[in-house]
mmCIF file of C-alpha atoms in Angstrom:
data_model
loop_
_atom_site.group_PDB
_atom_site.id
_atom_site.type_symbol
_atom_site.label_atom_id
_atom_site.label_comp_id
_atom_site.label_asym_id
_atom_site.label_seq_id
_atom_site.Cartn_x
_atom_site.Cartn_y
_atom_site.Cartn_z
ATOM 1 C CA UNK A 1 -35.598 13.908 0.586
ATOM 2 C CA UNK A 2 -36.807 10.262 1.927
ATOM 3 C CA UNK A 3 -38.148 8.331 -1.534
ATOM 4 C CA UNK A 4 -40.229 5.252 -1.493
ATOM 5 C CA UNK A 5 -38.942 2.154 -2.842
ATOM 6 C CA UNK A 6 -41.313 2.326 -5.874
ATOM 7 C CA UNK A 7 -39.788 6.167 -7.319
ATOM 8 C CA UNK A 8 -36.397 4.501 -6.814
ATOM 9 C CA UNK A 9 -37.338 1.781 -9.097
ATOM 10 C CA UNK A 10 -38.447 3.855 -11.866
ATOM 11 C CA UNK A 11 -35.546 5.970 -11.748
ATOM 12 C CA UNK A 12 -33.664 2.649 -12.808
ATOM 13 C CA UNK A 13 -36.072 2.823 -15.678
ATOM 14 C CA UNK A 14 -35.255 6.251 -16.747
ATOM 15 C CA UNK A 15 -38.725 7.606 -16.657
ATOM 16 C CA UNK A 16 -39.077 10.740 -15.243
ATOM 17 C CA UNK A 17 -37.237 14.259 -15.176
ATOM 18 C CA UNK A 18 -36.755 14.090 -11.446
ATOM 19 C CA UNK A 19 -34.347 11.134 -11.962
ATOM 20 C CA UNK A 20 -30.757 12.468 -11.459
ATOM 21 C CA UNK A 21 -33.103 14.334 -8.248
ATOM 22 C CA UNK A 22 -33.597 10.741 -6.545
ATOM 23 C CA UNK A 23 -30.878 9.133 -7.806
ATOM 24 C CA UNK A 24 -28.808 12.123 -5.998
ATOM 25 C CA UNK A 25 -30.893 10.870 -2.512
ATOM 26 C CA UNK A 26 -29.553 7.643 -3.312
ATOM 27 C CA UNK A 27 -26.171 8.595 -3.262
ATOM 28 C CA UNK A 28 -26.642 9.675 0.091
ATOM 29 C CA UNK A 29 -27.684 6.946 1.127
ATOM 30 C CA UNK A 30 -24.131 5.347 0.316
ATOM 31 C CA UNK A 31 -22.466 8.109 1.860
ATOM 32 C CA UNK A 32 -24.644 7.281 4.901
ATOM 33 C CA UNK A 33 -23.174 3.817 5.562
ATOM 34 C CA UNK A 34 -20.199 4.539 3.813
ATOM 35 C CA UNK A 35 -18.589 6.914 5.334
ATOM 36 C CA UNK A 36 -14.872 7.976 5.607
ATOM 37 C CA UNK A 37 -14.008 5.467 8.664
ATOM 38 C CA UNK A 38 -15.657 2.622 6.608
ATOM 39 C CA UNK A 39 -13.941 3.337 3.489
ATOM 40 C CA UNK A 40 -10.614 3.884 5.328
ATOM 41 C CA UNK A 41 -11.171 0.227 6.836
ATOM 42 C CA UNK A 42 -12.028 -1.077 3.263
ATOM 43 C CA UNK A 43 -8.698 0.301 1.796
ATOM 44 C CA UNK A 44 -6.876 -1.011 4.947
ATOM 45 C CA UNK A 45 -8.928 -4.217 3.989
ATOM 46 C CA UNK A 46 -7.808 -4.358 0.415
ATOM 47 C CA UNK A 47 -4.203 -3.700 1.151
ATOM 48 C CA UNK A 48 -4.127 -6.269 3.914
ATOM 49 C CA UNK A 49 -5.350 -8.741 1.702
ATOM 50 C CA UNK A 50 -3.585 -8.325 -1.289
ATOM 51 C CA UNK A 51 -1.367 -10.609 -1.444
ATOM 52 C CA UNK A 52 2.025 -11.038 -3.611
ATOM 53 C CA UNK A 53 3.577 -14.728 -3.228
ATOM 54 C CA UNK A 54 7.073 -15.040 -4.582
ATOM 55 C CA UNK A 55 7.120 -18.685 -4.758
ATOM 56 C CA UNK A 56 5.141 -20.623 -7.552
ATOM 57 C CA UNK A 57 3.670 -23.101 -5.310
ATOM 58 C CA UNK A 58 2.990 -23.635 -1.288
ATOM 59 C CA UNK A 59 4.704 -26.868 -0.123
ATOM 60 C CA UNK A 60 2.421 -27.349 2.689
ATOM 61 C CA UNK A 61 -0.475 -27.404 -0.287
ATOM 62 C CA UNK A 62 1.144 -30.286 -1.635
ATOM 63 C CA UNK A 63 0.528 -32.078 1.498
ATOM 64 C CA UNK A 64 -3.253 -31.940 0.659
ATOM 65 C CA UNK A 65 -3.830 -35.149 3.139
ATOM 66 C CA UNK A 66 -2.488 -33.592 6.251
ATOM 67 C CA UNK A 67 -2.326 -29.789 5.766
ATOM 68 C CA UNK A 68 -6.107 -28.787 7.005
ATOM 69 C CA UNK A 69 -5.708 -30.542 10.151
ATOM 70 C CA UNK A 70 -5.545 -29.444 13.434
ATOM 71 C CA UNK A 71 -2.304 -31.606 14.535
ATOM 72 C CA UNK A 72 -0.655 -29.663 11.557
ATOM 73 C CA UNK A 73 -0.981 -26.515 12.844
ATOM 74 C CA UNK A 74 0.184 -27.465 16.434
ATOM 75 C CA UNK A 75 3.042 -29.467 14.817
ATOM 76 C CA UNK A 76 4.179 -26.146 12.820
ATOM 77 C CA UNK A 77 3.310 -23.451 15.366
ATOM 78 C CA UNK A 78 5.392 -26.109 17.765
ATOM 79 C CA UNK A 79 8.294 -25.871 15.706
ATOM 80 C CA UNK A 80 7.841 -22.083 14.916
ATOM 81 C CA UNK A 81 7.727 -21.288 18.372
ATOM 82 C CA UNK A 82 11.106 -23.265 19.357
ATOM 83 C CA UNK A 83 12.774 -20.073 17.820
ATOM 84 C CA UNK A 84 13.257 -17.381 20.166
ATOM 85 C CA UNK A 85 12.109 -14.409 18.158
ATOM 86 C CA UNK A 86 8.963 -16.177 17.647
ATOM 87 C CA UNK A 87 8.233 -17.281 20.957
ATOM 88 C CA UNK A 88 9.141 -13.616 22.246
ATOM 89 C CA UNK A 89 6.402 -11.817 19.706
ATOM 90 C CA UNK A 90 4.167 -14.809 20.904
ATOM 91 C CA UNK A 91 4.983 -13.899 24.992
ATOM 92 C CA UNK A 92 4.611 -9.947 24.176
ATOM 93 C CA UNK A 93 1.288 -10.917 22.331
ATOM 94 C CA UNK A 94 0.193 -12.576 25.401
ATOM 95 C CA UNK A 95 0.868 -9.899 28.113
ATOM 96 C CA UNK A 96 3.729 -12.053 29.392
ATOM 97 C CA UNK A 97 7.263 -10.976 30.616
ATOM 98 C CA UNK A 98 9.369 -12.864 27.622
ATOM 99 C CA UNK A 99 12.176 -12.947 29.984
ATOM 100 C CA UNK A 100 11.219 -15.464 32.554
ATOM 101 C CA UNK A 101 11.315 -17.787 29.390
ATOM 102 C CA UNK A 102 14.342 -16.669 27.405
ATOM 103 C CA UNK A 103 16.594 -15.798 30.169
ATOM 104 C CA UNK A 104 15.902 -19.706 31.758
ATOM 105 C CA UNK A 105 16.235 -21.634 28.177
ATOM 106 C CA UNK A 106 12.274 -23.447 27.836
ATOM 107 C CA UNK A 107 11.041 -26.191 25.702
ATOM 108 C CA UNK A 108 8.240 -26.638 23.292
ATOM 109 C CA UNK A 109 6.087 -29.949 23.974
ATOM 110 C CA UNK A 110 3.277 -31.255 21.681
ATOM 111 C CA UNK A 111 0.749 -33.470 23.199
ATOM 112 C CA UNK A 112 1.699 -33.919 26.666
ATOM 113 C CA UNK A 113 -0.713 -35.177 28.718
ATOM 114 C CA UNK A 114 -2.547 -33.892 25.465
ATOM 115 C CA UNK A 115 -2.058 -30.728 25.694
ATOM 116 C CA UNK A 116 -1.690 -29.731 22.025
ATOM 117 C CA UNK A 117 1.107 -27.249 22.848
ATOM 118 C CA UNK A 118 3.173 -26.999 26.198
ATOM 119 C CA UNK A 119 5.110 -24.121 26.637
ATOM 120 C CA UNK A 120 7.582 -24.273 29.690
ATOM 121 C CA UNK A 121 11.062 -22.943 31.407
ATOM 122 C CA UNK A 122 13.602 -25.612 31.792
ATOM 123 C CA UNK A 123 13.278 -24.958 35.385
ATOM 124 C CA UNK A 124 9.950 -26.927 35.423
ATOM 125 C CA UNK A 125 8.235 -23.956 37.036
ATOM 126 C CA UNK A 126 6.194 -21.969 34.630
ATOM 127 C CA UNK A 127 4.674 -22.661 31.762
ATOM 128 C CA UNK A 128 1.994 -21.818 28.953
ATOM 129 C CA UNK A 129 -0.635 -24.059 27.615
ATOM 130 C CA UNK A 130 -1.733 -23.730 23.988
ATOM 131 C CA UNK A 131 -4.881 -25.151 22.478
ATOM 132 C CA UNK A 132 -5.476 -25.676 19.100
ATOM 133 C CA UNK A 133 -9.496 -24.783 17.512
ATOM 134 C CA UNK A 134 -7.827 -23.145 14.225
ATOM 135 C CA UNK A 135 -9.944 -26.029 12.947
ATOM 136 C CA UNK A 136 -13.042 -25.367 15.241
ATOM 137 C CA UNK A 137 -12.459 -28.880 17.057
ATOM 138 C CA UNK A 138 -15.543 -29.165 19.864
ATOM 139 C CA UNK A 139 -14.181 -28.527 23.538
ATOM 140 C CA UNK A 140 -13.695 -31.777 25.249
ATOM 141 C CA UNK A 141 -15.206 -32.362 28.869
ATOM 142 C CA UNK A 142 -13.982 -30.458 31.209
ATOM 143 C CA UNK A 143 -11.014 -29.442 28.800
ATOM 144 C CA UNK A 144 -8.836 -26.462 29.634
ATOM 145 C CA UNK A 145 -9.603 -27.420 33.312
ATOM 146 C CA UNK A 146 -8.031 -30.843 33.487
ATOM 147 C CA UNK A 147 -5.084 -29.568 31.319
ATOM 148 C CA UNK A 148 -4.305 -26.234 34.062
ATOM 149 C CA UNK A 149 -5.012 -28.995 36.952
ATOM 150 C CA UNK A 150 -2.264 -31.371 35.342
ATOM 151 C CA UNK A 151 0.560 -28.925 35.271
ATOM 152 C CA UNK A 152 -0.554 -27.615 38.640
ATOM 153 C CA UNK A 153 -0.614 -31.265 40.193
ATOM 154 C CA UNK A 154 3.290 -30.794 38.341
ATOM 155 C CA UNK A 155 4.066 -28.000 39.895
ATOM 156 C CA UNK A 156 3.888 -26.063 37.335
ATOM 157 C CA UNK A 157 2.732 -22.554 37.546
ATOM 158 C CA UNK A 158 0.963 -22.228 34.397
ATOM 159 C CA UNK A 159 1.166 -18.429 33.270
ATOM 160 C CA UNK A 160 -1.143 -18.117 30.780
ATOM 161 C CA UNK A 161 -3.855 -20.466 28.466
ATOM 162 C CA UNK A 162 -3.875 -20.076 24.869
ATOM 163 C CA UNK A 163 -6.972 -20.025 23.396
ATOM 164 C CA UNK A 164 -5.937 -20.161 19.661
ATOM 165 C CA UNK A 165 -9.675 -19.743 18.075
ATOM 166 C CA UNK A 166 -10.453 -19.275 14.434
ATOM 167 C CA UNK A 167 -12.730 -16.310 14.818
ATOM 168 C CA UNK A 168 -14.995 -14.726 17.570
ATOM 169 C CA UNK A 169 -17.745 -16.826 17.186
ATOM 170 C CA UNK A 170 -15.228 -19.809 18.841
ATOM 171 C CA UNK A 171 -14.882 -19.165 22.623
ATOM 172 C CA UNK A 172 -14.247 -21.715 25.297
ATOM 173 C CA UNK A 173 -17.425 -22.869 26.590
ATOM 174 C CA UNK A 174 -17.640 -22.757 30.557
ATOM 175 C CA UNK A 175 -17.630 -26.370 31.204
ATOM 176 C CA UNK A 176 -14.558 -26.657 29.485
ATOM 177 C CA UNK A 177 -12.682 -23.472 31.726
ATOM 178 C CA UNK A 178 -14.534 -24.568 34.387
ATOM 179 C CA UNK A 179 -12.685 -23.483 38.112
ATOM 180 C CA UNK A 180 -9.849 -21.694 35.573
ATOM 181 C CA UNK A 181 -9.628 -18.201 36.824
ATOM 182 C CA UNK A 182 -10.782 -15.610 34.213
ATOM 183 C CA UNK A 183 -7.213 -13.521 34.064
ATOM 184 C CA UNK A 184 -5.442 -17.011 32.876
ATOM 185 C CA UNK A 185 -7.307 -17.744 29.657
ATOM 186 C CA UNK A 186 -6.174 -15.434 26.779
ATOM 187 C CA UNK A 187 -7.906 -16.471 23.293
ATOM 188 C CA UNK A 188 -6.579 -15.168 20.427
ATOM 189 C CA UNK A 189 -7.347 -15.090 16.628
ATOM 190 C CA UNK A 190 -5.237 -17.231 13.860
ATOM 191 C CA UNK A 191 -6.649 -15.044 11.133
ATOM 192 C CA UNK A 192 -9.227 -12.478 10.858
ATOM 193 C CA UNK A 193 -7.322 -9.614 8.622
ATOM 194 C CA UNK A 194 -6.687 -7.063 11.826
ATOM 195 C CA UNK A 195 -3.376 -6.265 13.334
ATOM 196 C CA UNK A 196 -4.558 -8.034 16.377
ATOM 197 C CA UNK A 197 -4.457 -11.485 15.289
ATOM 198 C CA UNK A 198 -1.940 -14.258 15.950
ATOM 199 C CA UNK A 199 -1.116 -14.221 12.052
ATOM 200 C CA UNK A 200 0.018 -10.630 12.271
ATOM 201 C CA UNK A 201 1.426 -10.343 15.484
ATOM 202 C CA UNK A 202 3.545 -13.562 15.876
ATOM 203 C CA UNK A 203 4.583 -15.291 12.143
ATOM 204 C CA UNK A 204 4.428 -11.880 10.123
ATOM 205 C CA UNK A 205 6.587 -9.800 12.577
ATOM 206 C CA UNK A 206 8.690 -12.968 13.046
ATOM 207 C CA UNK A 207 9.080 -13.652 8.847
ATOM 208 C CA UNK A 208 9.718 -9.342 8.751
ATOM 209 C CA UNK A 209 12.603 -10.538 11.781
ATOM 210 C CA UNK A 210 13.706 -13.582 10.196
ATOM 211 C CA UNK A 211 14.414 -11.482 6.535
ATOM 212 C CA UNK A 212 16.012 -8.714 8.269
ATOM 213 C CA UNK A 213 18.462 -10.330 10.201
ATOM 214 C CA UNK A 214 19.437 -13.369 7.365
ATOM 215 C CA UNK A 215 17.670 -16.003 9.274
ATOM 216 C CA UNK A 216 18.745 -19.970 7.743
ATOM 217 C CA UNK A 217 16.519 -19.944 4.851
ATOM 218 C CA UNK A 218 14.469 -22.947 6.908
ATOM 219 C CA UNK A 219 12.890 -20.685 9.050
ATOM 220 C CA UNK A 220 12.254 -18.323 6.386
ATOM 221 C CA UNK A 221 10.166 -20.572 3.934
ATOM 222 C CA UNK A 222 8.349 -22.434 7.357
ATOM 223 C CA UNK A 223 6.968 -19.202 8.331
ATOM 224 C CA UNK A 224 6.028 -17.430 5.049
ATOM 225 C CA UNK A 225 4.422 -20.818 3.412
ATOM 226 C CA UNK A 226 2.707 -21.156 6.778
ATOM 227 C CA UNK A 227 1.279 -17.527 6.599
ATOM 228 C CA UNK A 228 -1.260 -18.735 3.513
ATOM 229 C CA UNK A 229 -2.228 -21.418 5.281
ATOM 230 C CA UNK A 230 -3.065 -19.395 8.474
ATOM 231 C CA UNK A 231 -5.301 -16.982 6.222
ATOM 232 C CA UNK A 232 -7.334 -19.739 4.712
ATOM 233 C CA UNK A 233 -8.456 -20.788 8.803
ATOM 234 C CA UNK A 234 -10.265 -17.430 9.328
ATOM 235 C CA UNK A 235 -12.048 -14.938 8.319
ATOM 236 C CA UNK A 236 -11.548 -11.373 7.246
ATOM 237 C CA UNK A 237 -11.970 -7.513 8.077
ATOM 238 C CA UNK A 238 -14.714 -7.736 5.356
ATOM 239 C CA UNK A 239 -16.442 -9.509 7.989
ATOM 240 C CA UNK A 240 -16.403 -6.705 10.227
ATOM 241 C CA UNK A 241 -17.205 -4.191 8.191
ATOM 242 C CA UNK A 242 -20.172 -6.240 6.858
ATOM 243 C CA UNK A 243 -21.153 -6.806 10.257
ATOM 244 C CA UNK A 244 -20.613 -3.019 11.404
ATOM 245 C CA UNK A 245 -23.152 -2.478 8.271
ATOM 246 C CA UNK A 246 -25.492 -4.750 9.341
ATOM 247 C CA UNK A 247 -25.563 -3.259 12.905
ATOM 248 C CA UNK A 248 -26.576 0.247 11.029
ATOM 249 C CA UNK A 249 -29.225 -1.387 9.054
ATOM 250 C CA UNK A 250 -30.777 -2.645 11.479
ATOM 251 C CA UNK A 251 -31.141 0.604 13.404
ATOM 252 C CA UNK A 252 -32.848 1.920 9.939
ATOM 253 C CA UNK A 253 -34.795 -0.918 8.505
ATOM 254 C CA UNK A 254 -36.837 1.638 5.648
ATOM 255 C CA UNK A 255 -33.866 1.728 4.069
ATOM 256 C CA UNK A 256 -32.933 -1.479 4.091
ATOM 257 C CA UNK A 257 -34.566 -1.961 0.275
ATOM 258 C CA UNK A 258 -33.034 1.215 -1.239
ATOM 259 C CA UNK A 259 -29.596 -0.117 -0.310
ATOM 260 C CA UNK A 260 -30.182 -3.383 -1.586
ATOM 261 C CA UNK A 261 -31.732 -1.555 -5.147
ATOM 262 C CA UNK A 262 -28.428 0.121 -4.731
ATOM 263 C CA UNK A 263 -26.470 -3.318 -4.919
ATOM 264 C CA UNK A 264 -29.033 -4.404 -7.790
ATOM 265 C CA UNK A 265 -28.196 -1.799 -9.772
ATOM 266 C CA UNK A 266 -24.378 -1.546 -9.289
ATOM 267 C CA UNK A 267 -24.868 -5.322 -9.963
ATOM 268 C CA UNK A 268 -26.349 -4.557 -13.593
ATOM 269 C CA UNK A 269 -23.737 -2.001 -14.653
ATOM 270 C CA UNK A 270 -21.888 -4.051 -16.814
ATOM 271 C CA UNK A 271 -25.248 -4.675 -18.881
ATOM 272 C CA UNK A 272 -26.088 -0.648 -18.726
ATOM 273 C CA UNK A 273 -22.579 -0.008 -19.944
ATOM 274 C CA UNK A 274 -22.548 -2.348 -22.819
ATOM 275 C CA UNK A 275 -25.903 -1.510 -23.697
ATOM 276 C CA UNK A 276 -24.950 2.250 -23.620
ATOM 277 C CA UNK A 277 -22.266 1.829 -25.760
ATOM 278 C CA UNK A 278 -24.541 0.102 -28.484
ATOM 279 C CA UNK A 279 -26.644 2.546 -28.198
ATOM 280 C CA UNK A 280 -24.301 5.494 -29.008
ATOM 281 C CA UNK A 281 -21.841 3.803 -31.422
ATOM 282 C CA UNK A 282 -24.713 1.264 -33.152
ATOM 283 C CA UNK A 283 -23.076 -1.726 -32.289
ATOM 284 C CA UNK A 284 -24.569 -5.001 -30.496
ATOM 285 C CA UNK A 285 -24.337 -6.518 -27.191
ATOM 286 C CA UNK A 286 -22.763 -10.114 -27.310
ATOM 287 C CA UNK A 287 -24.127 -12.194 -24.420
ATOM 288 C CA UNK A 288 -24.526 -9.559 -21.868
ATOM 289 C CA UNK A 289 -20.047 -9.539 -21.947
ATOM 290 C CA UNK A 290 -18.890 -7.333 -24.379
ATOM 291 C CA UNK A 291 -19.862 -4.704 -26.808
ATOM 292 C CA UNK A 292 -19.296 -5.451 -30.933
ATOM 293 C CA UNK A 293 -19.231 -3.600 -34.170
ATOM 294 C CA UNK A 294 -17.954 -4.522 -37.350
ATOM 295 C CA UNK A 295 -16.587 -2.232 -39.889
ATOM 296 C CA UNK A 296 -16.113 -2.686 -43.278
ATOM 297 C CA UNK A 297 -14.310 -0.578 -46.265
ATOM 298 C CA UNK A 298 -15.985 -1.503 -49.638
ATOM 299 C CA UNK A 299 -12.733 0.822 -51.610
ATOM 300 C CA UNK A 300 -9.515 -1.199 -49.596
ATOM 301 C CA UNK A 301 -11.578 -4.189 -49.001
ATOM 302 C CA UNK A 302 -11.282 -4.450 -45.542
ATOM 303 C CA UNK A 303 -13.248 -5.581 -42.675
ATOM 304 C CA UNK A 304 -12.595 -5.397 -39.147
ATOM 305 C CA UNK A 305 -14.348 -5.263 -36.240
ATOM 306 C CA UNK A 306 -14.034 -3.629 -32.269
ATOM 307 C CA UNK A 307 -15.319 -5.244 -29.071
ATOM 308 C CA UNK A 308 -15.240 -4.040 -25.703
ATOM 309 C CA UNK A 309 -15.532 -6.745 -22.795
ATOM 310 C CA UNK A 310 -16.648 -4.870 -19.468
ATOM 311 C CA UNK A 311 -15.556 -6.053 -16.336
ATOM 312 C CA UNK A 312 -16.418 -4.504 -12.777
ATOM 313 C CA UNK A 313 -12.885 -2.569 -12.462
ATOM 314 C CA UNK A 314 -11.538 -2.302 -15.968
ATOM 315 C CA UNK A 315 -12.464 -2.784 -19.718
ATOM 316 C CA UNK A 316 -10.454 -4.517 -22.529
ATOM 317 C CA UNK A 317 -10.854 -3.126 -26.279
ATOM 318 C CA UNK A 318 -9.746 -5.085 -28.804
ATOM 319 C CA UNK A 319 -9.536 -4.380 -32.667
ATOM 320 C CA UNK A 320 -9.452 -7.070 -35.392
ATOM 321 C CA UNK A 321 -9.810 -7.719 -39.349
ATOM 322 C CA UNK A 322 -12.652 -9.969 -39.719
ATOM 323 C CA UNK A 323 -10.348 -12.256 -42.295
ATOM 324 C CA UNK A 324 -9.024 -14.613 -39.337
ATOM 325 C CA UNK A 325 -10.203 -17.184 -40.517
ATOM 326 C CA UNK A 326 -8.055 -18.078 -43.073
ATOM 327 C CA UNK A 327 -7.815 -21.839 -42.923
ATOM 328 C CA UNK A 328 -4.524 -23.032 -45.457
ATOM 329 C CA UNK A 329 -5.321 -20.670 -48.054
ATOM 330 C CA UNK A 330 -2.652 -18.406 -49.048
ATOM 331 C CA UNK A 331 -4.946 -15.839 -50.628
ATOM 332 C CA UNK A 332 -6.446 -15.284 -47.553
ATOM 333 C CA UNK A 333 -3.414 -15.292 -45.454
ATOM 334 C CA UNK A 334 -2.315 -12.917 -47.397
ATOM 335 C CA UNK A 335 -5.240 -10.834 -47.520
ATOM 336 C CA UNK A 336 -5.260 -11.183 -43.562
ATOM 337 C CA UNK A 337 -1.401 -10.133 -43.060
ATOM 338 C CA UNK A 338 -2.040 -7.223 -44.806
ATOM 339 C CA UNK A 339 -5.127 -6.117 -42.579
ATOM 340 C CA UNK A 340 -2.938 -6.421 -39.692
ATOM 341 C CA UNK A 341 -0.759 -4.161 -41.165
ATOM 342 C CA UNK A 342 -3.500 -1.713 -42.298
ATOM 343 C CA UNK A 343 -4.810 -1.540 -38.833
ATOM 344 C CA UNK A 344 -1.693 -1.277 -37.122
ATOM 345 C CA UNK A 345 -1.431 1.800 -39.384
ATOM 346 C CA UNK A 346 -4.044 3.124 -38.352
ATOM 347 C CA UNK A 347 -2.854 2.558 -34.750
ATOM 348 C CA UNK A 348 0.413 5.089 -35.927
ATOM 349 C CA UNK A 349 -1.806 7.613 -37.717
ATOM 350 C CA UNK A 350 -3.989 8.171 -34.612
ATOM 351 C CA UNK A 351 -1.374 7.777 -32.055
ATOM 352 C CA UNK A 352 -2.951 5.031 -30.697
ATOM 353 C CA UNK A 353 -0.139 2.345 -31.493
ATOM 354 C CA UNK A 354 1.980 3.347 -28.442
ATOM 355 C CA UNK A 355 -1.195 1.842 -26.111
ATOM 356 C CA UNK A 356 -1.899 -1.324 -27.624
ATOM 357 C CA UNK A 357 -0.230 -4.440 -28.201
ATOM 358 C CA UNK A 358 -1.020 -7.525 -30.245
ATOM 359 C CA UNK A 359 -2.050 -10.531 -28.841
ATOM 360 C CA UNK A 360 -3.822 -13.854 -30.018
ATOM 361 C CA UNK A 361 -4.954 -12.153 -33.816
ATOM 362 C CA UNK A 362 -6.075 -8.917 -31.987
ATOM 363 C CA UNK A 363 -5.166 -5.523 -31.465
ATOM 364 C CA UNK A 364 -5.417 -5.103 -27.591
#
């Protein structure tokens, strides 16, 4: 059934007996634009980009003059690429044959003739010409072109350039490529939370290399700390799948609202749950964050109180006497100590005790 934007509304509200009917058209809706390919990307998505860091801090953070800029990146992807297992998942990456470069020994040059990166055999005839936009520098006049006339005017075959872009919406503009023909320019993603981007490809199969065959610890930390900093240059599948999204929408604009009540409402269901749980256990609602009740036992004299803080993904109960307060009296220490142990009791009797731990005065 197709529902206006005004019954969808009112279901929020409760209203009617034909609720759970529309709110069951709703669902559909989500199962529209959310279907198994999407949701398989979003898990891919939330794996990809859940990261665990071993190391309590990133050195090239501490650099926090010098670690956003452009030159850094050439100055570590320079130094990463020096190693031959990177350079041959960069040259594989690329389409080219890795062995016209390890089989003749090559060097790494920054800033010659300033090209950022200068990739080339020791025979001085081929080479590969990297340039830098991780930090979405403009293109200079007549860019790219003057750099792949330069190494030509050197003799230089130049094999490939290395258009090292942030995300798609960075692309060398044609004054810049000029007379370059089309099957030389290769751009190429830092970041963007596919397996087809340079962070994926070339440092994370290198690091995976590097651990596997007991690499010198140097080349170990360069690469992983360098990973983190790659990720924070571009963007994310989320992107895509927003953008795939929006492509849909747009082909069904009438909808467009009863998604976005949707997102309202899933928005609001930390309020609905709070408020549902006052209503069925007589509690209150504390700020919109947490459910409360307090409890109190006129014949042992003890008061306590539950809340429940609601978060998107989880909830956290916690169970307390209402005697924390104390201050320096020992009465009420007492009194307080023994609530604890009355609770934790309780905890036992119910076999309850086994799930909880205590933390900061509360049962958790």
């Amino acid at each position: 059934m197709n529902y206006k934007i005004k019954e969808l509304k009112n279901t929020w509200q409760f209203p009617f007996n034909r609720s759970k009917e529309i709110i069951k058209d709703t669902f559909s809706i989500v199962q529209k634009y959310a279907n198994n390919n999407m949701l398989e990307k979003y898990r891919d998505y939330i794996k990809k980009n859940t990261f665990n860091e071993d190391y309590p801090f990133n050195i090239f953070e501490l650099i926090s003059d010098t670690y956003y800029k452009e030159n850094f990146h050439s100055d570590i992807i320079a130094k990463l690429l020096e190693h031959e297992t990177v350079l041959k998942h960069f040259l594989d990456f690329i389409n080219i044959d890795a062995s016209k470069y390890l089989n003749n020994d090559y060097s790494v040059v920054r800033e010659k003739n300033k090209i950022d990166i200068l990739i080339k055999t020791d025979t001085d005839t081929n080479c590969i010409i990297i340039e830098n936009k991780l930090r979405w520098a403009k293109d200079m006049n007549e860019q790219l072109s003057r750099y792949y006339n330069n190494c030509l005017e050197n003799n230089l075959e130049v094999d490939k350039i290395v258009y090292l872009s942030p995300d798609i919406l960075k692309q060398p503009t044609s004054q810049s490529i000029k007379d370059i023909p089309k099957e030389k320019i290769k751009i190429i993603y830092g970041y963007d939370g596919e397996d087809e981007d340079f962070y994926t490809k070339v440092i994370e199969n290198s690091l995976n290399d590097f651990i596997e065959n007991n690499e010198a610890k140097e080349w170990i930390l360069l690469a992983d700390h360098y990973l983190k900093i790659l990720r924070e240059t571009g963007v994310t599948k989320m992107d895509k799948l927003t953008q795939d999204f929006y492509n849909e929408i747009i082909k069904n604009t009438d909808e467009y609202e009863k998604i976005k009540l949707i997102v309202d409402m899933y928005n609001n269901l930390i309020v609905t749950r709070i408020n549902n749980l006052v209503s069925k256990f007589q509690g209150a609602n504390c700020d919109n964050e947490c459910f409360y009740r307090d409890f109190e036992s006129k014949k042992r004299g003890l008061n306590y109180a539950i809340d429940i803080y609601i978060y998107n993904d989880y909830s956290c109960f916690n169970l307390f006497s209402r005697g924390e307060n104390t201050g320096d009296d020992p009465k009420l220490i007492k009194k307080w100590e023994q609530d604890n142990k009355d609770i934790e009791a309780w905890l036992k009797k119910h076999n309850l005790f086994d799930d909880t731990f205590y933390f900061e005065d509360r049962w958790k």
